[in-house]
Short mmCIF file of C-alpha atoms and ligand atoms in Angstrom, two decimals:
data_model
loop_
_atom_site.label_atom_id
_atom_site.label_comp_id
_atom_site.label_asym_id
_atom_site.label_seq_id
_atom_site.Cartn_x
_atom_site.Cartn_y
_atom_site.Cartn_z
CA MET A 1 8.18 -39.33 -27.03
CA ALA A 2 5.85 -37.22 -24.64
CA PHE A 3 3.38 -40.13 -24.77
CA VAL A 4 5.83 -42.78 -24.18
CA PHE A 5 6.91 -40.82 -20.97
CA ALA A 6 3.41 -40.35 -19.65
CA VAL A 7 2.64 -43.96 -20.02
CA THR A 8 5.98 -44.95 -18.37
CA GLY A 9 5.08 -42.49 -15.51
CA SER A 10 1.75 -44.38 -15.14
CA ALA A 11 3.29 -47.72 -15.48
CA VAL A 12 6.44 -47.61 -13.31
CA GLY A 13 5.65 -47.11 -9.64
CA LEU A 14 5.12 -49.05 -6.29
CA GLY A 15 4.26 -52.18 -8.52
CA ASN A 16 7.49 -52.47 -9.73
CA ILE A 17 9.58 -51.56 -6.61
CA TRP A 18 7.07 -52.45 -3.78
CA ARG A 19 4.80 -54.90 -4.92
CA PHE A 20 6.76 -57.10 -7.54
CA PRO A 21 9.42 -58.29 -5.18
CA TYR A 22 7.12 -58.91 -2.21
CA ILE A 23 4.77 -61.13 -4.21
CA ALA A 24 7.52 -62.88 -5.98
CA GLY A 25 9.01 -63.66 -2.46
CA GLU A 26 5.55 -64.91 -1.17
CA ASN A 27 5.15 -67.24 -4.23
CA GLY A 28 8.50 -68.90 -4.28
CA GLY A 29 10.39 -66.69 -6.73
CA GLY A 30 11.92 -68.02 -10.02
CA ALA A 31 8.94 -69.98 -11.45
CA PHE A 32 6.53 -67.12 -10.44
CA VAL A 33 8.80 -64.68 -12.26
CA ILE A 34 8.78 -66.70 -15.46
CA VAL A 35 4.98 -66.76 -15.42
CA TYR A 36 4.87 -63.19 -14.82
CA LEU A 37 7.07 -62.36 -17.58
CA LEU A 38 4.95 -64.65 -19.93
CA CYS A 39 1.84 -62.87 -18.88
CA VAL A 40 3.27 -59.30 -19.25
CA PHE A 41 4.28 -60.17 -22.79
CA VAL A 42 1.64 -62.44 -24.03
CA ILE A 43 -1.46 -61.10 -22.15
CA GLY A 44 -0.46 -57.70 -20.86
CA VAL A 45 0.98 -56.21 -24.13
CA PRO A 46 -1.72 -57.08 -26.43
CA ILE A 47 -4.40 -55.97 -23.99
CA MET A 48 -2.46 -52.74 -23.46
CA MET A 49 -2.27 -52.12 -27.22
CA SER A 50 -6.17 -52.61 -27.27
CA GLU A 51 -6.56 -50.36 -24.40
CA ILE A 52 -4.45 -47.44 -26.15
CA MET A 53 -6.02 -48.10 -29.42
CA LEU A 54 -9.62 -47.95 -28.03
CA GLY A 55 -8.84 -44.66 -26.14
CA ARG A 56 -7.39 -43.11 -29.35
CA ARG A 57 -10.39 -44.12 -31.45
CA GLY A 58 -12.93 -42.98 -28.72
CA ARG A 59 -11.00 -39.90 -27.77
CA ARG A 60 -13.09 -39.32 -24.67
CA ASN A 61 -12.94 -40.72 -20.92
CA PRO A 62 -13.07 -44.66 -20.66
CA ILE A 63 -16.72 -44.80 -19.73
CA THR A 64 -17.87 -42.68 -22.62
CA THR A 65 -15.31 -44.21 -25.10
CA MET A 66 -16.52 -47.81 -24.18
CA GLN A 67 -20.18 -46.60 -24.63
CA LEU A 68 -19.53 -44.79 -27.91
CA LEU A 69 -17.28 -47.48 -29.65
CA GLY A 70 -19.99 -50.14 -28.52
CA GLN A 71 -22.50 -48.29 -30.42
CA GLU A 72 -20.34 -47.66 -33.26
CA GLU A 73 -19.08 -51.19 -33.69
CA GLY A 74 -22.71 -52.61 -33.27
CA GLY A 75 -22.04 -53.94 -29.79
CA GLY A 76 -24.36 -51.68 -27.83
CA ARG A 77 -23.93 -48.96 -25.30
CA GLN A 78 -23.78 -51.40 -22.47
CA TRP A 79 -20.24 -51.86 -23.22
CA ARG A 80 -19.93 -48.64 -21.03
CA PHE A 81 -19.87 -50.92 -18.03
CA VAL A 82 -16.52 -52.24 -18.99
CA GLY A 83 -15.30 -48.58 -18.42
CA ILE A 84 -17.19 -48.46 -15.30
CA LEU A 85 -15.70 -51.72 -13.94
CA GLY A 86 -12.26 -50.25 -14.79
CA VAL A 87 -12.77 -47.01 -13.18
CA GLY A 88 -14.13 -48.87 -9.96
CA SER A 89 -11.11 -51.05 -9.83
CA GLY A 90 -8.98 -48.18 -10.10
CA PHE A 91 -10.56 -46.47 -6.94
CA LEU A 92 -9.97 -49.76 -4.92
CA ILE A 93 -6.55 -49.84 -6.13
CA LEU A 94 -5.54 -46.42 -5.31
CA SER A 95 -7.07 -46.87 -2.02
CA PHE A 96 -4.25 -48.99 -1.04
CA TYR A 97 -1.80 -47.58 -3.32
CA SER A 98 -1.98 -44.22 -1.64
CA VAL A 99 -1.33 -45.61 1.90
CA ILE A 100 1.91 -47.48 0.73
CA ALA A 101 2.90 -44.46 -1.19
CA GLY A 102 2.39 -42.56 1.94
CA TRP A 103 4.76 -44.77 3.73
CA ALA A 104 7.20 -43.99 0.92
CA ILE A 105 6.87 -40.15 1.77
CA ALA A 106 7.36 -40.93 5.42
CA TYR A 107 10.73 -42.77 4.59
CA VAL A 108 11.91 -39.82 2.76
CA PHE A 109 12.16 -37.89 6.12
CA ARG A 110 13.27 -41.14 8.22
CA ASN A 111 16.29 -41.18 5.63
CA ALA A 112 16.99 -37.66 5.77
CA PHE A 113 17.21 -37.72 9.54
CA GLY A 114 19.59 -40.35 9.30
CA VAL A 115 17.50 -43.00 11.31
CA PHE A 116 18.78 -45.92 9.20
CA ILE A 117 22.52 -45.17 9.53
CA ASP A 118 23.97 -48.56 10.39
CA ALA A 119 20.66 -49.73 11.75
CA ASP A 120 20.44 -53.65 11.89
CA PRO A 121 17.30 -55.47 10.39
CA HIS A 122 15.73 -55.54 13.95
CA ALA A 123 15.79 -51.82 14.19
CA VAL A 124 14.49 -51.08 10.51
CA ASP A 125 11.82 -53.57 11.28
CA GLY A 126 10.77 -51.61 14.37
CA ILE A 127 10.81 -48.41 12.31
CA TYR A 128 8.50 -50.05 9.85
CA ARG A 129 6.36 -51.31 12.43
CA VAL A 130 5.93 -48.21 14.34
CA LEU A 131 4.95 -46.26 11.03
CA THR A 132 2.36 -48.83 9.70
CA GLY A 133 1.32 -50.00 13.43
CA THR A 134 0.26 -46.42 14.56
CA TRP A 135 -2.96 -45.72 12.63
CA TRP A 136 -2.71 -42.00 12.75
CA LYS A 137 0.72 -41.79 11.37
CA SER A 138 -0.12 -43.95 8.56
CA LEU A 139 -3.49 -42.22 7.82
CA ALA A 140 -1.82 -38.78 8.08
CA TRP A 141 0.71 -39.94 5.28
CA HIS A 142 -2.10 -41.45 3.27
CA THR A 143 -3.84 -37.90 3.44
CA VAL A 144 -0.68 -36.21 2.34
CA PHE A 145 -0.35 -38.45 -0.46
CA MET A 146 -4.05 -38.20 -1.79
CA GLY A 147 -3.86 -34.52 -1.29
CA MET A 148 -0.89 -34.24 -3.66
CA ALA A 149 -2.56 -36.32 -6.25
CA VAL A 150 -5.85 -34.57 -6.12
CA PHE A 151 -4.20 -31.03 -6.34
CA VAL A 152 -2.54 -32.02 -9.56
CA VAL A 153 -5.61 -33.55 -11.16
CA ALA A 154 -7.75 -30.57 -9.97
CA ARG A 155 -5.43 -28.10 -11.60
CA GLY A 156 -4.96 -30.18 -14.71
CA VAL A 157 -1.25 -29.71 -14.74
CA GLU A 158 -0.60 -33.07 -15.85
CA ARG A 159 1.05 -31.50 -18.90
CA GLY A 160 4.01 -30.86 -16.74
CA LEU A 161 3.95 -34.27 -15.70
CA GLU A 162 5.64 -35.85 -18.66
CA ARG A 163 8.64 -33.32 -18.40
CA ALA A 164 9.08 -34.38 -14.86
CA VAL A 165 8.94 -38.12 -15.86
CA ARG A 166 11.72 -37.51 -18.27
CA ILE A 167 14.14 -36.59 -15.32
CA LEU A 168 12.54 -38.88 -12.82
CA MET A 169 12.97 -42.25 -14.80
CA PRO A 170 16.75 -41.78 -15.61
CA ALA A 171 17.53 -40.60 -11.94
CA LEU A 172 15.34 -43.55 -10.41
CA LEU A 173 17.37 -45.83 -12.77
CA ILE A 174 20.85 -44.56 -11.68
CA LEU A 175 19.95 -44.91 -7.99
CA LEU A 176 18.72 -48.60 -8.61
CA LEU A 177 22.06 -49.19 -10.23
CA MET A 178 23.75 -47.96 -7.09
CA LEU A 179 21.66 -50.14 -5.11
CA LEU A 180 22.36 -53.09 -7.25
CA ALA A 181 26.09 -52.45 -6.75
CA TYR A 182 25.48 -52.59 -2.91
CA SER A 183 23.62 -55.85 -3.48
CA LEU A 184 26.72 -57.15 -5.49
CA SER A 185 28.71 -56.34 -2.58
CA THR A 186 26.88 -58.18 0.08
CA GLY A 187 28.20 -61.37 -1.14
CA PHE A 188 24.79 -62.87 -1.45
CA PHE A 189 24.05 -61.58 -4.66
CA SER A 190 23.95 -64.85 -6.51
CA GLU A 191 21.93 -66.43 -3.79
CA GLY A 192 19.28 -63.50 -4.46
CA ALA A 193 19.68 -63.77 -8.16
CA ARG A 194 18.98 -67.55 -7.99
CA PHE A 195 15.97 -67.03 -5.72
CA LEU A 196 14.55 -64.58 -8.46
CA LEU A 197 15.62 -66.32 -11.67
CA TYR A 198 15.95 -70.19 -11.02
CA ALA A 199 12.70 -71.78 -11.91
CA ASP A 200 11.68 -74.27 -9.51
CA PHE A 201 8.13 -74.86 -10.80
CA SER A 202 7.20 -77.24 -7.80
CA ALA A 203 7.07 -74.06 -5.62
CA LEU A 204 4.31 -72.59 -7.74
CA THR A 205 0.53 -73.06 -7.29
CA PRO A 206 -2.62 -72.34 -9.42
CA GLY A 207 -3.08 -69.42 -6.84
CA GLY A 208 0.48 -68.11 -7.62
CA VAL A 209 -0.12 -68.02 -11.36
CA LEU A 210 -3.30 -65.98 -10.96
CA VAL A 211 -1.18 -63.60 -8.78
CA ALA A 212 1.46 -63.48 -11.42
CA MET A 213 -1.11 -62.51 -14.00
CA GLY A 214 -2.58 -60.12 -11.62
CA GLN A 215 0.55 -58.35 -11.38
CA ALA A 216 1.10 -58.22 -14.95
CA PHE A 217 -2.09 -56.05 -15.16
CA PHE A 218 -1.09 -54.09 -12.15
CA THR A 219 2.35 -53.05 -13.42
CA LEU A 220 1.35 -52.09 -16.87
CA SER A 221 -1.60 -50.09 -15.35
CA VAL A 222 -3.79 -52.27 -17.72
CA GLY A 223 -7.40 -53.17 -17.31
CA MET A 224 -8.74 -49.87 -15.71
CA GLY A 225 -9.01 -47.42 -18.35
CA ALA A 226 -5.94 -45.56 -17.27
CA VAL A 227 -3.93 -46.10 -20.34
CA MET A 228 -7.10 -45.67 -22.27
CA ALA A 229 -7.39 -42.25 -20.77
CA TYR A 230 -4.03 -41.41 -22.07
CA GLY A 231 -4.58 -42.93 -25.43
CA ALA A 232 -7.36 -40.30 -25.93
CA TYR A 233 -4.33 -37.77 -26.13
CA LEU A 234 -2.29 -39.90 -28.49
CA PRO A 235 -1.50 -38.48 -31.83
CA GLN A 236 -2.67 -40.45 -34.77
CA GLN A 237 0.69 -41.24 -36.28
CA THR A 238 2.26 -42.38 -33.19
CA SER A 239 3.11 -46.24 -33.08
CA ILE A 240 0.99 -47.99 -30.52
CA THR A 241 2.92 -51.18 -30.86
CA GLY A 242 6.30 -49.43 -30.49
CA THR A 243 4.93 -47.45 -27.61
CA THR A 244 3.59 -50.56 -25.80
CA LEU A 245 6.83 -52.52 -26.22
CA MET A 246 8.95 -49.62 -25.11
CA VAL A 247 6.93 -49.10 -21.71
CA ALA A 248 6.49 -52.80 -21.28
CA ALA A 249 10.23 -53.28 -21.53
CA ALA A 250 11.23 -50.33 -19.31
CA ASP A 251 8.72 -51.53 -16.72
CA THR A 252 10.12 -55.01 -16.54
CA LEU A 253 13.55 -53.97 -16.41
CA ILE A 254 12.89 -51.76 -13.30
CA ALA A 255 10.71 -54.68 -11.50
CA LEU A 256 13.56 -57.03 -12.36
CA LEU A 257 16.24 -54.65 -11.07
CA ALA A 258 14.12 -54.27 -7.85
CA GLY A 259 14.14 -57.90 -7.35
CA LEU A 260 17.86 -58.33 -8.04
CA ILE A 261 18.50 -55.39 -5.55
CA ILE A 262 16.24 -56.84 -2.77
CA PHE A 263 16.63 -60.56 -2.41
CA PRO A 264 20.42 -60.32 -1.88
CA ILE A 265 19.63 -57.99 0.98
CA VAL A 266 17.04 -60.42 2.29
CA PHE A 267 19.59 -63.50 2.20
CA ALA A 268 22.67 -61.42 3.49
CA ASN A 269 20.42 -60.38 6.68
CA GLY A 270 18.76 -63.68 7.14
CA LEU A 271 15.39 -62.23 6.55
CA ASP A 272 12.29 -64.31 5.08
CA PRO A 273 11.62 -63.67 1.28
CA ALA A 274 8.24 -63.95 2.02
CA LEU A 275 8.01 -61.14 4.37
CA GLY A 276 4.99 -59.62 2.83
CA PRO A 277 3.96 -55.88 2.06
CA GLY A 278 6.87 -54.71 4.21
CA LEU A 279 9.71 -56.36 2.07
CA ALA A 280 10.97 -53.18 0.23
CA PHE A 281 10.71 -51.11 3.36
CA GLU A 282 12.70 -53.51 5.52
CA THR A 283 15.42 -54.23 3.06
CA LEU A 284 16.27 -51.15 1.18
CA PRO A 285 17.02 -48.96 4.49
CA LEU A 286 19.61 -51.50 5.36
CA ALA A 287 21.47 -50.78 2.04
CA PHE A 288 21.11 -46.93 2.41
CA GLY A 289 22.16 -47.24 6.02
CA ARG A 290 25.42 -48.98 5.13
CA MET A 291 26.44 -47.50 1.69
CA PRO A 292 28.66 -44.35 1.77
CA GLY A 293 26.47 -41.15 1.28
CA GLY A 294 23.33 -43.39 2.21
CA ILE A 295 21.44 -40.47 3.75
CA VAL A 296 21.44 -38.36 0.66
CA PHE A 297 20.92 -41.40 -1.65
CA GLY A 298 18.30 -42.80 0.63
CA THR A 299 16.51 -39.66 0.79
CA LEU A 300 16.78 -39.01 -2.88
CA PHE A 301 15.50 -42.69 -3.71
CA PHE A 302 12.32 -42.43 -1.47
CA VAL A 303 11.51 -38.89 -2.94
CA LEU A 304 11.74 -40.36 -6.42
CA LEU A 305 9.80 -43.48 -5.23
CA SER A 306 6.88 -41.12 -4.07
CA PHE A 307 7.08 -39.24 -7.36
CA ALA A 308 6.75 -42.38 -9.20
CA ALA A 309 3.94 -43.34 -7.20
CA TRP A 310 2.37 -40.00 -7.51
CA THR A 311 2.53 -40.12 -11.44
CA SER A 312 0.69 -43.66 -11.36
CA ALA A 313 -1.80 -42.36 -9.02
CA ILE A 314 -2.66 -39.42 -11.18
CA GLY A 315 -3.40 -41.75 -14.12
CA ILE A 316 -5.89 -43.74 -11.85
CA ILE A 317 -7.86 -40.64 -10.76
CA GLU A 318 -7.88 -39.06 -14.15
CA SER A 319 -10.03 -41.48 -15.85
CA ALA A 320 -12.77 -40.90 -13.38
CA VAL A 321 -12.39 -37.22 -13.34
CA ALA A 322 -12.54 -36.81 -17.08
CA TRP A 323 -15.81 -38.70 -16.88
CA MET A 324 -17.32 -36.55 -14.39
CA VAL A 325 -16.24 -33.56 -16.18
CA GLU A 326 -17.12 -34.56 -19.57
CA ARG A 327 -20.44 -36.21 -18.71
CA ARG A 328 -21.46 -34.74 -15.45
CA HIS A 329 -20.36 -31.45 -16.31
CA LEU A 330 -18.55 -30.95 -12.91
CA SER A 331 -15.69 -28.68 -12.55
CA ARG A 332 -12.20 -30.40 -12.50
CA VAL A 333 -11.58 -29.25 -8.93
CA THR A 334 -15.07 -30.70 -7.77
CA ALA A 335 -14.56 -33.90 -9.81
CA ALA A 336 -10.89 -34.40 -8.32
CA SER A 337 -11.93 -33.57 -4.68
CA ILE A 338 -15.02 -36.07 -5.04
CA SER A 339 -12.85 -38.86 -6.33
CA GLY A 340 -9.98 -38.07 -3.87
CA ALA A 341 -12.49 -38.19 -1.04
CA ILE A 342 -13.92 -41.50 -2.35
CA VAL A 343 -10.45 -42.99 -2.41
CA TRP A 344 -9.32 -41.64 0.82
CA PHE A 345 -12.07 -43.06 2.72
CA LEU A 346 -11.62 -46.42 1.04
CA GLY A 347 -8.03 -46.18 1.98
CA ILE A 348 -8.86 -46.33 5.76
CA ALA A 349 -9.44 -49.86 5.27
CA THR A 350 -5.81 -50.46 4.34
CA VAL A 351 -4.64 -48.15 7.16
CA LEU A 352 -6.28 -50.14 9.72
CA SER A 353 -5.31 -53.36 8.38
CA PHE A 354 -1.78 -52.80 9.82
CA ASN A 355 -2.72 -51.83 13.28
CA ILE A 356 -6.04 -51.86 14.94
CA LEU A 357 -7.63 -54.40 12.48
CA ALA A 358 -4.44 -56.47 11.99
CA GLU A 359 -6.16 -59.64 13.54
CA PHE A 360 -9.37 -59.15 11.73
CA LYS A 361 -8.90 -61.85 8.89
CA PHE A 362 -10.93 -63.56 6.45
CA LEU A 363 -10.51 -65.17 2.94
CA LYS A 364 -7.14 -63.86 1.95
CA GLY A 365 -6.11 -62.36 5.10
CA THR A 366 -6.54 -58.71 6.29
CA LEU A 367 -8.93 -56.23 4.75
CA PHE A 368 -5.76 -54.87 2.74
CA ASP A 369 -5.07 -58.34 1.57
CA ASN A 370 -8.61 -58.77 0.30
CA VAL A 371 -8.90 -55.41 -1.32
CA GLU A 372 -5.44 -55.90 -2.82
CA TYR A 373 -6.32 -59.43 -3.99
CA LEU A 374 -9.76 -58.49 -5.47
CA ALA A 375 -8.80 -55.54 -7.35
CA SER A 376 -5.41 -56.88 -8.63
CA ASN A 377 -6.18 -60.52 -9.32
CA ILE A 378 -9.84 -60.44 -10.15
CA LEU A 379 -11.11 -57.06 -11.21
CA LEU A 380 -8.27 -56.14 -13.48
CA PRO A 381 -8.20 -59.32 -15.32
CA LEU A 382 -11.79 -59.30 -15.78
CA SER A 383 -11.98 -55.80 -17.08
CA GLY A 384 -8.77 -56.59 -19.31
CA LEU A 385 -10.57 -59.58 -20.73
CA SER A 386 -13.70 -57.51 -21.49
CA ILE A 387 -11.38 -55.10 -23.27
CA THR A 388 -9.57 -57.64 -25.34
CA ILE A 389 -12.99 -59.34 -26.21
CA PHE A 390 -13.96 -56.00 -27.52
CA ALA A 391 -10.99 -55.19 -29.58
CA GLY A 392 -10.76 -58.58 -30.79
CA TRP A 393 -14.11 -59.84 -31.48
CA VAL A 394 -16.69 -56.86 -31.42
CA MET A 395 -14.62 -54.32 -33.08
CA ALA A 396 -14.44 -54.60 -37.03
CA ARG A 397 -11.02 -55.57 -38.24
CA ILE A 398 -11.21 -52.73 -40.41
CA SER A 399 -11.28 -50.28 -37.51
CA SER A 400 -8.86 -51.81 -35.57
CA CYS A 401 -6.31 -52.32 -38.47
CA GLU A 402 -6.68 -48.71 -39.28
CA GLU A 403 -6.07 -47.72 -35.80
CA LEU A 404 -3.24 -49.85 -35.26
CA ASP A 405 -0.33 -48.32 -37.05
CA ALA A 406 1.06 -51.45 -38.42
CA GLY A 407 -1.52 -51.90 -41.17
CA PRO A 408 -2.56 -55.46 -42.29
CA GLY A 409 1.01 -56.70 -42.10
CA GLY A 410 2.60 -59.02 -39.65
CA ILE A 411 2.41 -56.87 -36.65
CA TYR A 412 -1.07 -56.51 -37.02
CA LYS A 413 -1.99 -60.28 -37.42
CA CYS A 414 0.19 -61.21 -34.39
CA TRP A 415 -1.66 -58.66 -32.28
CA HIS A 416 -4.91 -59.71 -33.67
CA PHE A 417 -4.05 -63.33 -32.80
CA LEU A 418 -2.99 -62.61 -29.23
CA ALA A 419 -5.80 -60.19 -28.50
CA ARG A 420 -8.49 -62.18 -29.98
CA LEU A 421 -7.59 -65.72 -28.97
CA VAL A 422 -4.37 -65.97 -26.74
CA ALA A 423 -5.12 -63.46 -24.29
CA PRO A 424 -8.78 -64.09 -23.64
CA ALA A 425 -8.10 -67.82 -23.33
CA ALA A 426 -5.15 -67.37 -21.00
CA VAL A 427 -7.00 -65.10 -18.77
CA ILE A 428 -10.19 -67.40 -18.43
CA LEU A 429 -8.02 -70.34 -18.01
CA ILE A 430 -5.99 -68.74 -15.27
CA LEU A 431 -9.07 -67.60 -13.61
CA VAL A 432 -10.83 -71.09 -13.75
CA GLU A 433 -7.52 -72.66 -12.68
CA ALA A 434 -7.43 -70.71 -9.51
CA ALA A 435 -10.76 -70.67 -8.65
CA THR A 436 -11.09 -74.50 -8.94
CA GLY A 437 -7.62 -74.97 -7.09
CA GLY A 438 -6.01 -76.43 -10.09
CA MET A 439 -8.64 -78.36 -11.96
CA ILE A 440 -7.35 -77.80 -15.23
CA SER A 441 -3.76 -78.95 -14.61
CA ARG A 442 -5.16 -81.97 -12.76
CA LEU A 443 -7.39 -82.89 -15.94
CA PHE A 444 -4.08 -82.67 -18.20
CA ALA A 445 -2.10 -84.79 -15.64
CA ALA A 446 -4.80 -87.45 -15.66
N1 LIG B 1 1.36 -49.56 -12.71
C1 LIG B 1 1.51 -48.71 -11.55
C2 LIG B 1 2.43 -49.33 -10.76
O1 LIG B 1 3.03 -50.40 -11.02
C3 LIG B 1 0.12 -48.84 -10.67
C4 LIG B 1 -0.94 -48.46 -11.59
C5 LIG B 1 -1.92 -49.23 -11.77
C6 LIG B 1 -1.06 -47.19 -11.89
C7 LIG B 1 -3.10 -49.17 -12.65
C8 LIG B 1 -2.34 -46.85 -12.68
C9 LIG B 1 -3.38 -47.77 -13.25
O2 LIG B 1 2.98 -48.93 -9.72
#
């Protein structure tokens, strides 16, 4: 169970409560959500199983693990580049993740001081804009968050973490259910639920499908060696399939709950579902401002959200730190400080994207939009693709079969089919489809 909690701690975070609702809103809701769910279970789950399996077999940091297994399975040591790609995408992801997590910490205090009591959408929007629009405020909270993450990793106290997750997750769930009760009381619940669950495929673009797949990787923490690093500590007799399915189910549940909470608030207040990265920060405070006991519950909620982000961030740095400690013989403190400094520096790009550089736009939008797009929708799928190709094609069946608890039975066959054929094909198709602006679907239509 300790492992399940550790991986759940890594999976559940801003990806569920901040990112999922905002990109679902930007991509039209229902149909996007269906594609996302398919991606989680058909692509994400088999790749996550592969990643945990490789981690357990290699028992090292992700880079060394890929190198050793590459040699062992006759694929060559260059497979280490998959590990490097993963760690690199992790740094990029953490660079913006930390800034958003910093906002969550800032919201703890705003709630505690009762700033949101009876606030209208306009006031809440103003508070969001002042925080994100003032570069030094955003930078300060980003610094606080990175400092906290580096501190834990430097001291190697992750062991205490899974105990914290044991309390954190149920508490978060309870608060989400309270928020759900609020959303039910707005009178706009069915509208919100309809937006999230009613599939109108005409609203979905090829680019949207790619974003849905990127989110599947992002939310499961798959494709960057984070779960591989955890897999290295997994006892031999623990079931990888069972663990993965449990984590994926819990993660999906929390994301859907967040959506069911946020969209009714959006419609009740005449807001735009495609509000963007501020969505959670501009809707949830409205609920806390109006529900009884909102100061206490709102404060607690943002504490828990910051914690959830923290347990995710730790998983990202840990793989780089493990590599520096094992291979470069640095101390944990040095390794964690170096990684933290790199991520902190990269994070400045995100900080400035909401103020000084807000008008500096190219390709996908601001610097933040581009970093987020590149890391989540391109790098994660590419490294996930490499991982599943390794597990399904390079690795001997006998090795993967030995490692995957199920033995040569139905579960193993199912995993092998998904990891070897379905997941790689789907990732490639979706990447090509998005890159060519829908060429594949046009070919099929013709
Ligand atoms: N899965 C985390 C979330 O949803 C983010 C994350 C990505 C954590 C990759 C670790 C590695 O918030």
